[in-house]
Amino acid sequence: MAIPGHDFLTAHFSNNERTTVESYWVTPDGLETRVEYIEANPEDTAWKKLLTHIDIDSLHENTYKHIKTQNNIFKDDVVKIAKERGLIHDLTSLNNVDNMNLIVQFIFGEFDEEKDKEKLFMFKLKLFEVTKIKTSKNRAMKAKMRKAQNILDVIKAAIEILEE
């Protein structure tokens, strides 16, 4: 049911089953917004009243937009938290001292063959995507890269290919 003294603002379904609507009502001066939850039941008076302000198609469209917006907010928050905790880094700014430390640590840091196997594999895959390495005819050096047991050996082999 419409909230007395308020104007309809917007509404969207608030559950996956699309049986509950979250509607927003604002005071004429725009200073106060209130939320009302309405059961999407054709027999419900509040539902009938809501449908005088918004149609079903608009409810579905608003729901889609609301979910998309909430997902984007969630993703942004996750990235922000991960950056704050040092779990991800923005490597687009190579002038950043932290990024330089990461690169140095990656290349020259302790390397555990068992623990860092996945990291080594992913690094090799990325190097083989470099155009000059991918198109190189030097099969011996490519094999040396594939068989390398640590980051430094892979880099050495890659550099030899790039310097050809």
Coordinates of N, CA and C in Angstrom, one line a residue:
M1 N 0.9 -1.2 0.0 CA 0.0 0.0 0.0 C 0.9 1.2 0.0
A2 N 0.5 2.3 -0.7 CA 1.3 3.5 -0.8 C 1.4 4.1 0.6
I3 N 2.6 4.6 0.9 CA 2.8 5.2 2.2 C 2.2 6.6 2.2
P4 N 1.3 6.9 3.1 CA 0.7 8.3 3.1 C 1.7 9.4 3.2
G5 N 1.5 10.4 2.4 CA 2.4 11.6 2.5 C 3.7 11.4 1.7
H6 N 3.8 10.3 0.9 CA 5.0 10.0 0.1 C 4.6 9.8 -1.3
D7 N 5.5 10.0 -2.2 CA 5.3 9.8 -3.7 C 6.1 8.6 -4.1
F8 N 5.6 7.8 -5.0 CA 6.3 6.6 -5.5 C 7.6 7.0 -6.2
L9 N 8.7 6.3 -5.9 CA 10.0 6.6 -6.4 C 10.4 5.5 -7.4
T10 N 10.5 4.2 -6.9 CA 10.9 3.1 -7.8 C 10.6 1.8 -7.0
A11 N 10.7 0.7 -7.8 CA 10.5 -0.6 -7.1 C 11.2 -1.7 -8.0
H12 N 11.5 -2.8 -7.3 CA 12.1 -4.0 -7.9 C 11.7 -5.2 -7.1
F13 N 11.8 -6.3 -7.7 CA 11.6 -7.6 -7.0 C 12.8 -7.8 -6.1
S14 N 12.5 -8.3 -4.9 CA 13.6 -8.5 -3.9 C 14.0 -9.9 -3.7
N15 N 13.4 -10.9 -4.3 CA 13.8 -12.3 -4.2 C 13.8 -13.0 -5.5
N16 N 14.5 -14.1 -5.6 CA 14.6 -14.8 -6.8 C 13.3 -15.3 -7.4
E17 N 12.4 -15.6 -6.5 CA 11.1 -16.2 -6.9 C 10.2 -15.1 -7.4
R18 N 10.6 -13.9 -7.3 CA 9.8 -12.7 -7.7 C 8.4 -12.7 -7.1
T19 N 8.4 -12.9 -5.8 CA 7.1 -12.9 -5.0 C 7.1 -11.7 -4.1
T20 N 8.2 -11.0 -3.9 CA 8.2 -9.8 -3.0 C 8.8 -8.6 -3.7
V21 N 8.2 -7.5 -3.6 CA 8.7 -6.3 -4.2 C 9.1 -5.3 -3.1
E22 N 10.3 -4.7 -3.4 CA 10.8 -3.7 -2.5 C 10.5 -2.3 -3.2
S23 N 9.6 -1.6 -2.6 CA 9.2 -0.3 -3.2 C 9.8 0.9 -2.4
Y24 N 10.1 1.9 -3.1 CA 10.7 3.1 -2.5 C 9.7 4.3 -2.6
W25 N 9.5 5.0 -1.5 CA 8.6 6.1 -1.5 C 9.3 7.3 -0.9
V26 N 9.1 8.5 -1.5 CA 9.9 9.7 -1.0 C 8.9 10.8 -0.6
T27 N 9.3 11.5 0.4 CA 8.4 12.7 0.8 C 8.5 13.7 -0.3
P28 N 7.4 14.5 -0.4 CA 7.4 15.6 -1.5 C 8.6 16.5 -1.5
D29 N 9.2 16.7 -0.3 CA 10.4 17.6 -0.3 C 11.7 16.8 -0.6
G30 N 11.6 15.5 -0.8 CA 12.7 14.7 -1.2 C 13.7 14.4 -0.1
L31 N 13.4 14.8 1.1 CA 14.3 14.6 2.2 C 14.3 13.2 2.9
E32 N 13.2 12.5 2.7 CA 13.0 11.2 3.4 C 12.5 10.2 2.4
T33 N 13.2 9.1 2.4 CA 12.8 7.9 1.6 C 12.5 6.8 2.5
R34 N 11.4 6.1 2.2 CA 11.0 4.9 3.0 C 10.8 3.8 2.1
V35 N 11.0 2.6 2.6 CA 10.9 1.3 1.9 C 9.7 0.6 2.4
E36 N 9.0 0.0 1.4 CA 7.9 -0.9 1.8 C 8.0 -2.2 1.0
Y37 N 7.8 -3.3 1.7 CA 7.9 -4.6 1.0 C 6.4 -5.1 0.7
I38 N 6.2 -5.4 -0.5 CA 4.8 -5.8 -0.9 C 4.9 -7.2 -1.5
E39 N 3.9 -8.0 -1.1 CA 3.8 -9.3 -1.7 C 3.2 -9.2 -3.1
A40 N 3.8 -9.9 -4.1 CA 3.3 -9.8 -5.5 C 2.2 -10.8 -5.6
N41 N 1.1 -10.5 -5.1 CA -0.1 -11.4 -5.0 C -1.3 -10.6 -5.7
P42 N -1.8 -11.1 -6.7 CA -2.9 -10.4 -7.4 C -4.1 -10.1 -6.5
E43 N -4.2 -10.8 -5.4 CA -5.3 -10.5 -4.4 C -5.0 -9.5 -3.4
D44 N -3.7 -9.1 -3.3 CA -3.3 -8.2 -2.3 C -3.6 -6.7 -2.7
T45 N -4.1 -6.0 -1.8 CA -4.5 -4.6 -2.0 C -3.3 -3.7 -2.3
A46 N -2.2 -3.9 -1.5 CA -1.0 -3.2 -1.7 C -0.4 -3.4 -3.1
W47 N -0.4 -4.7 -3.5 CA 0.1 -5.0 -4.9 C -0.7 -4.3 -5.9
K48 N -2.0 -4.3 -5.8 CA -2.9 -3.7 -6.8 C -2.6 -2.2 -6.8
K49 N -2.4 -1.6 -5.7 CA -2.1 -0.1 -5.6 C -0.7 0.2 -6.2
L50 N 0.3 -0.7 -6.0 CA 1.6 -0.5 -6.6 C 1.5 -0.5 -8.1
L51 N 0.7 -1.4 -8.6 CA 0.6 -1.6 -10.1 C 0.0 -0.3 -10.7
T52 N -0.6 0.6 -9.9 CA -1.0 1.9 -10.5 C 0.1 2.8 -10.7
H53 N 1.3 2.5 -10.1 CA 2.5 3.3 -10.2 C 3.5 2.8 -11.1
I54 N 3.6 1.5 -11.3 CA 4.6 0.8 -12.1 C 4.0 -0.5 -12.7
D55 N 4.4 -0.8 -14.0 CA 3.9 -2.0 -14.6 C 4.9 -3.2 -14.4
I56 N 4.4 -4.4 -14.7 CA 5.2 -5.6 -14.4 C 6.5 -5.6 -15.2
D57 N 6.5 -5.2 -16.5 CA 7.7 -5.1 -17.3 C 8.7 -4.2 -16.7
S58 N 8.3 -3.0 -16.2 CA 9.2 -2.1 -15.6 C 9.8 -2.7 -14.3
L59 N 9.0 -3.4 -13.5 CA 9.5 -4.1 -12.3 C 10.6 -5.1 -12.7
H60 N 10.4 -5.9 -13.7 CA 11.4 -6.8 -14.1 C 12.7 -6.1 -14.6
E61 N 12.5 -5.0 -15.4 CA 13.6 -4.3 -15.9 C 14.4 -3.6 -14.7
N62 N 13.7 -3.0 -13.7 CA 14.3 -2.4 -12.6 C 15.0 -3.5 -11.8
T63 N 14.5 -4.7 -11.7 CA 15.1 -5.8 -10.9 C 16.4 -6.2 -11.6
Y64 N 16.4 -6.3 -12.9 CA 17.6 -6.6 -13.6 C 18.7 -5.5 -13.4
K65 N 18.3 -4.2 -13.5 CA 19.3 -3.1 -13.3 C 19.8 -3.1 -11.8
H66 N 18.9 -3.4 -10.9 CA 19.3 -3.4 -9.5 C 20.3 -4.5 -9.2
I67 N 20.0 -5.7 -9.7 CA 21.0 -6.8 -9.5 C 22.3 -6.5 -10.2
K68 N 22.3 -5.9 -11.4 CA 23.5 -5.6 -12.1 C 24.3 -4.5 -11.3
T69 N 23.6 -3.5 -10.8 CA 24.3 -2.5 -10.0 C 24.9 -3.1 -8.7
Q70 N 24.1 -3.9 -8.0 CA 24.6 -4.5 -6.8 C 25.8 -5.4 -7.0
N71 N 25.8 -6.2 -8.1 CA 27.0 -7.0 -8.5 C 28.2 -6.1 -8.7
N72 N 28.0 -5.0 -9.4 CA 29.2 -4.1 -9.7 C 29.7 -3.5 -8.4
I73 N 28.8 -3.1 -7.5 CA 29.3 -2.6 -6.2 C 30.0 -3.7 -5.4
F74 N 29.5 -4.9 -5.4 CA 30.2 -6.0 -4.8 C 31.6 -6.2 -5.3
K75 N 31.7 -6.3 -6.7 CA 33.0 -6.5 -7.3 C 34.0 -5.4 -6.9
D76 N 33.5 -4.2 -7.0 CA 34.4 -3.0 -6.7 C 34.9 -3.1 -5.2
D77 N 34.0 -3.5 -4.3 CA 34.3 -3.7 -2.9 C 35.4 -4.8 -2.7
V78 N 35.2 -5.9 -3.4 CA 36.1 -7.0 -3.3 C 37.5 -6.6 -3.8
V79 N 37.5 -5.9 -4.9 CA 38.8 -5.5 -5.4 C 39.5 -4.5 -4.5
K80 N 38.7 -3.6 -3.9 CA 39.2 -2.6 -3.0 C 39.8 -3.3 -1.8
I81 N 39.1 -4.2 -1.2 CA 39.6 -4.9 0.0 C 40.8 -5.7 -0.4
A82 N 40.8 -6.4 -1.5 CA 42.0 -7.2 -1.9 C 43.2 -6.3 -2.1
K83 N 43.0 -5.1 -2.7 CA 44.2 -4.2 -2.8 C 44.7 -3.7 -1.5
E84 N 43.7 -3.4 -0.6 CA 44.1 -3.0 0.8 C 44.9 -4.0 1.5
R85 N 44.6 -5.3 1.3 CA 45.2 -6.4 2.0 C 46.5 -6.9 1.2
G86 N 46.8 -6.3 0.1 CA 48.0 -6.7 -0.7 C 47.8 -8.0 -1.4
L87 N 46.5 -8.4 -1.7 CA 46.3 -9.6 -2.4 C 46.3 -9.5 -3.9
I88 N 46.0 -8.2 -4.4 CA 46.1 -7.9 -5.8 C 46.8 -6.6 -5.9
H89 N 47.4 -6.4 -7.1 CA 48.2 -5.2 -7.3 C 47.9 -4.6 -8.7
D90 N 48.0 -3.3 -8.8 CA 47.8 -2.6 -10.1 C 49.2 -2.4 -10.7
L91 N 49.4 -3.3 -11.7 CA 50.8 -3.2 -12.3 C 50.8 -2.2 -13.5
T92 N 49.7 -1.5 -13.7 CA 49.8 -0.5 -14.8 C 50.7 0.7 -14.4
S93 N 50.9 0.9 -13.1 CA 51.8 2.0 -12.7 C 53.2 1.3 -12.3
L94 N 54.0 1.2 -13.2 CA 55.3 0.6 -12.9 C 56.3 1.5 -12.2
N95 N 55.8 2.8 -12.0 CA 56.6 3.7 -11.2 C 56.4 3.4 -9.7
N96 N 55.5 2.7 -9.4 CA 55.1 2.4 -8.0 C 56.2 1.4 -7.4
V97 N 56.7 1.8 -6.2 CA 57.8 1.1 -5.6 C 57.3 -0.3 -5.2
D98 N 56.0 -0.4 -4.8 CA 55.5 -1.7 -4.4 C 55.5 -2.7 -5.6
N99 N 55.1 -2.1 -6.8 CA 55.1 -3.0 -8.0 C 56.5 -3.4 -8.3
M100 N 57.5 -2.6 -8.1 CA 58.9 -3.0 -8.4 C 59.3 -4.1 -7.4
N101 N 58.9 -3.9 -6.2 CA 59.3 -4.9 -5.2 C 58.6 -6.3 -5.6
L102 N 57.4 -6.2 -6.1 CA 56.7 -7.5 -6.5 C 57.5 -8.2 -7.6
I103 N 57.9 -7.3 -8.6 CA 58.6 -7.9 -9.7 C 60.0 -8.5 -9.3
V104 N 60.7 -7.8 -8.5 CA 62.0 -8.3 -8.0 C 61.8 -9.6 -7.1
Q105 N 60.8 -9.6 -6.3 CA 60.5 -10.7 -5.5 C 60.1 -11.9 -6.4
F106 N 59.3 -11.7 -7.4 CA 58.9 -12.7 -8.3 C 60.1 -13.4 -9.0
I107 N 61.0 -12.5 -9.5 CA 62.2 -13.0 -10.2 C 63.2 -13.6 -9.3
F108 N 63.6 -12.9 -8.3 CA 64.8 -13.2 -7.5 C 64.4 -13.8 -6.1
G109 N 63.1 -13.9 -5.7 CA 62.8 -14.4 -4.4 C 63.0 -15.9 -4.3
E110 N 62.8 -16.4 -3.1 CA 62.8 -17.8 -2.9 C 61.9 -18.6 -3.8
F111 N 62.4 -19.7 -4.3 CA 61.5 -20.5 -5.2 C 61.5 -21.9 -4.8
D112 N 60.3 -22.4 -4.5 CA 60.1 -23.8 -4.0 C 59.5 -24.5 -5.2
E113 N 60.3 -25.5 -5.7 CA 59.8 -26.2 -6.9 C 58.4 -26.8 -6.7
E114 N 58.2 -27.4 -5.6 CA 56.9 -28.0 -5.3 C 55.8 -27.0 -5.1
K115 N 56.0 -26.0 -4.3 CA 55.0 -25.0 -3.9 C 54.7 -24.1 -5.0
D116 N 55.7 -23.7 -5.8 CA 55.6 -22.7 -6.9 C 55.5 -23.3 -8.3
K117 N 55.1 -24.6 -8.3 CA 55.0 -25.2 -9.6 C 53.9 -24.5 -10.5
E118 N 52.8 -24.2 -9.9 CA 51.7 -23.6 -10.6 C 52.1 -22.2 -11.2
K119 N 52.8 -21.4 -10.3 CA 53.3 -20.1 -10.7 C 54.3 -20.2 -11.9
L120 N 55.2 -21.2 -11.8 CA 56.1 -21.4 -12.9 C 55.4 -21.8 -14.2
F121 N 54.4 -22.6 -14.1 CA 53.7 -23.1 -15.3 C 52.9 -21.9 -15.9
M122 N 52.3 -21.1 -15.1 CA 51.5 -19.9 -15.6 C 52.5 -18.9 -16.3
F123 N 53.6 -18.7 -15.7 CA 54.6 -17.8 -16.2 C 55.1 -18.3 -17.6
K124 N 55.4 -19.6 -17.7 CA 55.8 -20.1 -19.0 C 54.7 -19.9 -20.0
L125 N 53.5 -20.2 -19.7 CA 52.3 -20.0 -20.6 C 52.3 -18.6 -21.1
K126 N 52.4 -17.6 -20.2 CA 52.4 -16.2 -20.6 C 53.6 -15.8 -21.5
L127 N 54.7 -16.4 -21.2 CA 55.9 -16.1 -22.0 C 55.7 -16.6 -23.5
F128 N 55.1 -17.8 -23.6 CA 54.9 -18.4 -24.9 C 53.8 -17.6 -25.7
E129 N 53.1 -16.7 -25.1 CA 52.2 -15.8 -25.8 C 52.9 -14.6 -26.4
V130 N 54.1 -14.3 -25.9 CA 54.9 -13.2 -26.5 C 55.2 -13.5 -28.0
T131 N 54.8 -12.6 -28.8 CA 54.9 -12.8 -30.3 C 56.2 -13.3 -30.8
K132 N 57.3 -12.7 -30.3 CA 58.7 -13.1 -30.8 C 59.0 -14.5 -30.3
I133 N 58.6 -14.9 -29.2 CA 58.8 -16.3 -28.6 C 57.9 -17.3 -29.4
K134 N 56.6 -16.9 -29.5 CA 55.7 -17.7 -30.2 C 56.1 -18.1 -31.6
T135 N 56.6 -17.1 -32.3 CA 57.0 -17.2 -33.8 C 58.4 -17.7 -34.0
S136 N 59.2 -17.8 -32.9 CA 60.6 -18.3 -33.0 C 60.7 -19.7 -33.6
K137 N 61.6 -19.9 -34.4 CA 61.9 -21.2 -35.0 C 62.9 -22.0 -34.2
N138 N 63.5 -21.4 -33.2 CA 64.5 -22.0 -32.4 C 63.9 -23.0 -31.4
R139 N 63.7 -24.2 -31.9 CA 63.0 -25.3 -31.1 C 63.8 -25.7 -29.9
A140 N 65.1 -25.6 -29.9 CA 66.0 -26.0 -28.8 C 65.8 -25.0 -27.6
M141 N 65.7 -23.7 -27.9 CA 65.5 -22.7 -26.9 C 64.1 -22.8 -26.3
K142 N 63.1 -23.1 -27.2 CA 61.7 -23.2 -26.7 C 61.6 -24.4 -25.8
A143 N 62.3 -25.5 -26.1 CA 62.4 -26.7 -25.3 C 63.0 -26.4 -23.9
K144 N 64.1 -25.6 -24.0 CA 64.8 -25.2 -22.8 C 63.9 -24.4 -21.9
M145 N 63.0 -23.5 -22.5 CA 62.1 -22.8 -21.7 C 61.1 -23.7 -21.0
R146 N 60.5 -24.7 -21.8 CA 59.5 -25.6 -21.3 C 60.1 -26.5 -20.2
K147 N 61.3 -26.8 -20.3 CA 61.9 -27.7 -19.3 C 62.5 -27.0 -18.1
A148 N 62.6 -25.7 -18.1 CA 63.2 -24.9 -17.0 C 62.5 -25.2 -15.7
Q149 N 63.3 -25.3 -14.6 CA 62.8 -25.7 -13.3 C 62.5 -24.5 -12.4
N150 N 62.9 -23.3 -12.8 CA 62.7 -22.1 -12.0 C 62.5 -20.9 -12.8
I151 N 62.1 -19.8 -12.2 CA 61.7 -18.6 -12.9 C 63.0 -18.0 -13.7
L152 N 64.1 -18.0 -13.0 CA 65.3 -17.4 -13.6 C 65.7 -18.2 -14.9
D153 N 65.6 -19.5 -14.9 CA 66.0 -20.3 -16.0 C 65.0 -20.1 -17.2
V154 N 63.8 -19.9 -16.9 CA 62.8 -19.6 -17.9 C 63.1 -18.2 -18.5
I155 N 63.4 -17.2 -17.7 CA 63.7 -15.9 -18.2 C 65.0 -15.9 -19.0
K156 N 66.0 -16.6 -18.6 CA 67.2 -16.7 -19.4 C 67.0 -17.3 -20.8
A157 N 66.2 -18.3 -20.8 CA 65.9 -18.9 -22.1 C 65.0 -18.0 -23.0
A158 N 64.1 -17.3 -22.4 CA 63.3 -16.3 -23.1 C 64.1 -15.2 -23.7
I159 N 65.1 -14.7 -22.9 CA 65.9 -13.6 -23.3 C 66.8 -14.1 -24.5
E160 N 67.3 -15.3 -24.4 CA 68.1 -15.8 -25.6 C 67.2 -15.8 -26.8
I161 N 66.0 -16.2 -26.8 CA 65.1 -16.2 -27.9 C 64.9 -14.8 -28.4
L162 N 64.6 -13.9 -27.5 CA 64.4 -12.5 -27.8 C 65.6 -11.8 -28.4
E163 N 66.8 -12.2 -28.1 CA 68.0 -11.6 -28.6 C 68.5 -12.1 -29.9
E164 N 67.8 -13.1 -30.4 CA 68.2 -13.7 -31.7 C 68.1 -12.7 -32.8

